[in-house]
XYZ file of C-alpha atoms in Angstrom:
296
model
C 0.000 0.000 0.000
C 1.332 3.412 -0.886
C 0.775 6.775 0.762
C 0.505 8.898 -2.381
C -2.865 10.457 -1.484
C -2.597 13.415 0.883
C -6.179 14.698 0.781
C -8.665 13.367 3.318
C -12.404 12.841 3.028
C -14.798 12.653 5.955
C -18.235 11.139 6.413
C -20.600 10.650 9.343
C -21.959 7.114 9.321
C -25.340 5.814 10.420
C -24.327 3.513 13.284
C -26.100 1.943 16.251
C -25.024 -0.203 19.170
C -27.357 -1.879 21.621
C -30.311 -0.039 20.117
C -28.662 3.357 20.680
C -27.227 5.715 18.095
C -23.430 5.467 17.966
C -21.776 8.704 16.784
C -19.263 7.630 14.156
C -16.984 9.638 11.878
C -14.911 8.086 9.086
C -11.820 9.624 7.492
C -10.406 8.270 4.247
C -8.181 9.124 1.270
C -9.784 11.186 -1.470
C -8.767 13.092 -4.543
C -11.367 15.799 -3.883
C -10.489 19.288 -2.746
C -10.566 19.621 1.040
C -11.418 22.664 3.122
C -11.226 23.431 6.817
C -14.272 22.028 8.595
C -15.272 22.519 12.214
C -16.068 19.554 14.456
C -17.096 21.009 17.804
C -14.064 22.910 19.151
C -11.707 21.283 16.623
C -10.979 21.775 12.938
C -9.776 19.390 10.239
C -9.089 20.022 6.568
C -11.321 17.444 4.897
C -13.754 16.955 2.004
C -17.144 15.960 3.389
C -18.817 12.967 1.699
C -16.215 12.958 -1.072
C -15.500 9.854 -3.161
C -12.841 7.472 -1.904
C -9.624 7.697 -3.884
C -9.005 4.513 -5.863
C -6.264 2.257 -4.564
C -3.875 0.453 -6.848
C -3.387 -2.238 -4.222
C -6.904 -3.546 -3.659
C -9.219 -2.873 -0.748
C -8.121 -0.335 1.819
C -7.293 -1.425 5.380
C -9.315 -0.071 8.288
C -8.020 1.673 11.405
C -10.227 2.130 14.470
C -9.408 4.570 17.255
C -10.896 4.051 20.729
C -10.761 7.156 22.920
C -10.170 7.306 26.655
C -12.443 7.582 29.669
C -15.182 10.237 29.218
C -13.284 11.540 26.204
C -13.809 12.277 22.539
C -12.490 10.552 19.420
C -11.536 13.952 18.055
C -8.767 14.219 20.621
C -6.943 11.778 18.321
C -7.750 13.628 15.112
C -4.078 14.172 14.223
C -3.350 10.448 14.331
C -6.530 9.745 12.372
C -5.590 12.257 9.667
C -2.097 10.767 9.355
C -3.534 7.278 8.899
C -6.073 8.456 6.327
C -3.348 10.259 4.381
C -1.381 6.989 4.412
C -4.244 5.080 2.773
C -6.408 3.834 5.647
C -10.129 4.218 6.163
C -10.233 5.420 9.773
C -13.203 4.999 12.114
C -13.669 7.364 15.053
C -16.533 6.112 17.251
C -17.658 8.131 20.250
C -18.204 5.558 22.985
C -21.818 5.908 24.129
C -21.975 5.821 27.923
C -18.352 6.853 28.369
C -17.797 10.017 26.352
C -17.656 13.707 27.044
C -21.222 13.899 25.735
C -22.749 11.035 27.730
C -20.959 9.185 30.531
C -23.692 7.167 32.255
C -21.791 3.842 32.149
C -18.471 5.155 33.423
C -16.947 2.932 36.111
C -19.326 0.008 35.559
C -18.887 -3.598 34.464
C -21.408 -2.937 31.701
C -19.023 -0.402 30.185
C -16.368 -3.108 29.865
C -18.824 -5.116 27.780
C -20.224 -2.371 25.578
C -16.964 -0.705 24.565
C -15.655 -3.666 22.475
C -19.158 -4.200 21.089
C -19.231 -0.609 19.899
C -16.027 -1.173 17.933
C -17.600 -4.190 16.235
C -20.769 -2.221 15.527
C -18.720 0.625 14.053
C -17.116 -1.806 11.593
C -20.535 -3.240 10.746
C -21.820 0.269 9.973
C -18.818 0.850 7.711
C -19.646 -2.249 5.689
C -23.241 -1.092 5.317
C -22.297 2.351 4.014
C -22.844 2.669 0.269
C -19.998 5.156 -0.265
C -17.265 3.434 1.742
C -18.066 -0.277 1.871
C -16.902 -1.128 -1.686
C -13.414 0.134 -0.810
C -12.610 -1.460 2.552
C -11.074 -4.734 3.645
C -12.779 -7.116 6.057
C -9.525 -8.819 6.990
C -7.107 -5.962 7.779
C -7.998 -4.012 10.905
C -5.515 -1.981 12.944
C -6.847 -0.974 16.368
C -5.575 2.049 18.306
C -6.626 2.777 21.878
C -5.783 5.382 24.523
C -6.130 4.580 28.242
C -9.361 2.547 28.624
C -9.424 2.650 24.834
C -6.394 0.346 24.994
C -8.463 -2.030 27.161
C -11.165 -1.824 24.496
C -8.961 -2.782 21.573
C -7.204 -5.556 23.516
C -10.581 -7.051 24.433
C -11.857 -6.805 20.862
C -8.631 -8.388 19.578
C -8.933 -11.530 21.701
C -8.090 -10.544 25.274
C -10.138 -12.089 28.091
C -10.838 -9.353 30.665
C -12.050 -9.781 34.234
C -13.874 -7.262 36.381
C -11.939 -5.491 39.133
C -12.879 -3.936 42.498
C -12.938 -0.565 40.740
C -15.907 -1.446 38.532
C -17.494 -4.184 40.666
C -16.555 -3.713 44.352
C -19.112 -6.216 45.640
C -18.286 -9.087 43.297
C -15.248 -11.352 42.952
C -13.258 -11.205 39.705
C -14.987 -13.088 36.905
C -14.260 -13.421 33.207
C -16.303 -11.027 31.092
C -17.935 -12.045 27.840
C -16.968 -9.377 25.288
C -17.377 -8.995 21.534
C -14.458 -9.944 19.297
C -13.491 -8.388 15.981
C -12.152 -10.571 13.192
C -9.202 -9.583 11.043
C -7.126 -7.672 13.594
C -3.581 -7.429 12.214
C -2.074 -4.890 14.619
C -2.703 -2.901 17.799
C -1.368 0.447 19.001
C -1.708 1.110 22.726
C -1.314 4.647 24.074
C -0.882 5.029 27.850
C -2.831 1.771 28.242
C -5.147 0.828 31.089
C -4.553 -2.925 31.391
C -5.666 -3.898 34.894
C -8.502 -6.020 33.527
C -5.975 -8.402 31.971
C -4.024 -9.497 35.029
C -2.146 -12.753 34.281
C -2.233 -15.620 33.825
C -3.249 -16.098 30.208
C -5.622 -13.126 29.947
C -3.869 -11.904 26.800
C -3.078 -15.255 25.176
C -5.831 -14.714 22.618
C -4.203 -11.495 21.360
C -1.992 -12.701 18.520
C -1.402 -9.546 16.451
C 1.735 -7.387 16.819
C 1.446 -4.664 19.454
C 3.063 -1.213 19.540
C 2.983 0.279 23.045
C 3.654 3.920 23.890
C 3.845 4.788 27.578
C 4.602 8.095 29.266
C 7.340 8.043 31.850
C 5.473 10.754 33.806
C 2.035 9.102 33.500
C 0.265 9.210 36.877
C -3.075 7.827 35.592
C -1.862 4.548 34.074
C 1.610 4.149 35.601
C 4.241 1.586 34.703
C 2.567 -1.484 36.221
C 0.041 -1.445 33.345
C 2.905 -1.967 30.919
C 4.194 -4.742 33.188
C 0.859 -6.550 32.792
C 1.247 -6.372 29.029
C 4.834 -7.617 29.168
C 3.658 -10.539 31.266
C 0.791 -11.467 28.981
C 2.154 -10.872 25.472
C 5.005 -12.644 23.726
C 8.257 -10.694 23.795
C 8.524 -10.956 20.009
C 4.977 -9.587 19.682
C 5.412 -6.419 21.751
C 7.313 -3.304 20.739
C 7.460 -0.855 23.644
C 8.354 2.826 23.364
C 8.811 4.695 26.667
C 8.365 8.422 26.100
C 10.494 10.625 28.313
C 8.622 13.335 30.230
C 5.248 12.393 28.686
C 2.116 12.393 30.818
C -1.090 10.425 30.415
C -2.728 12.906 28.048
C 0.382 13.670 26.011
C -0.807 11.074 23.465
C -3.874 13.129 22.561
C -3.569 15.555 19.668
C -2.511 19.085 20.625
C -5.510 21.134 21.706
C -6.574 24.471 20.223
C -5.053 27.421 22.048
C -8.364 28.405 23.639
C -8.613 24.969 25.307
C -5.019 24.776 26.551
C -5.802 26.511 29.813
C -4.825 25.763 33.425
C -7.184 23.261 35.013
C -7.978 21.383 31.797
C -5.843 18.321 32.418
C -5.985 16.757 28.922
C -4.258 19.814 27.437
C -1.500 19.999 30.056
C 1.850 18.218 29.750
C 4.745 17.912 32.196
C 7.008 20.986 32.060
C 9.237 20.997 29.015
C 7.304 18.421 26.999
C 6.693 19.470 23.377
C 3.432 17.782 22.374
C 3.432 19.185 18.835
C 6.899 17.857 18.037
C 6.195 14.532 19.728
C 2.997 13.947 17.743
C 4.766 14.485 14.449
C 7.152 11.693 15.433
C 4.535 9.446 17.074
C 2.122 9.601 14.145
C 4.918 8.704 11.749
C 5.784 5.685 13.921
C 2.142 4.605 14.128
C 1.661 4.870 10.368
C 4.844 2.919 9.697
C 3.813 0.174 12.144
C 0.242 -0.003 10.779
C 1.417 -0.266 7.168
C 3.840 -3.041 8.094
C 1.081 -4.973 9.882
C -1.163 -4.737 6.825
C 1.571 -5.877 4.469
C 2.400 -8.842 6.676
């Protein structure tokens, strides 16, 4: 797959999960002229509902991005744009029940079940969309997750989570039945929350290569989460990148100036950390890893 298409199209898809509307935005390569569009407080230069650029290498692979706790998929818009420019069709679901818009399931066992299901339902909506479905692969999915989004993609890729005292204080740990997504060829984990996969063998079903970024100044998902992943994944399967001076939210796209204010934790980095420069490097690494997974 080549990355010769720099323009990006965007389309809101008609998606549902558990009988509830699932907000879902797709980004994809296009040859159409793109203009700056506003998505809430953010902007992206995209062509709305444009045709998908033809690929000389068959169907396009799919990348899904799962946002963090009570967050928004648009906080990973830079990574999504980079993947779309590289030839992917990128899905950005807003997790119903655990987003900035609606957080009623936050901290519950039910959330652990519905998050992976929402990824599967997002892919199903993609394959039902008349504009995009003729262009996308059913067998090449790269999953990217931040914080509890990393839990989400690990569960969807074959992990077997258990509940914890955090989400079920009155019940002993028990294996959770979660939806699985076929065709996962790679995973990218950003500041992962992995406590639901305590060994032994909770990650044995995850067989795809894994690229892990962790912040050395992360106080939300500190280093023991990475230790869980090292204990559950094969050493040859896991590529780990510790990021000096990065905090938990440093893996989200840089925020607009009006949002980067004291007290808004997602926009704040440890002193001296350059989020703009880091994201240019991180997105290049993610794209390179994702392309390699799809070629393999």
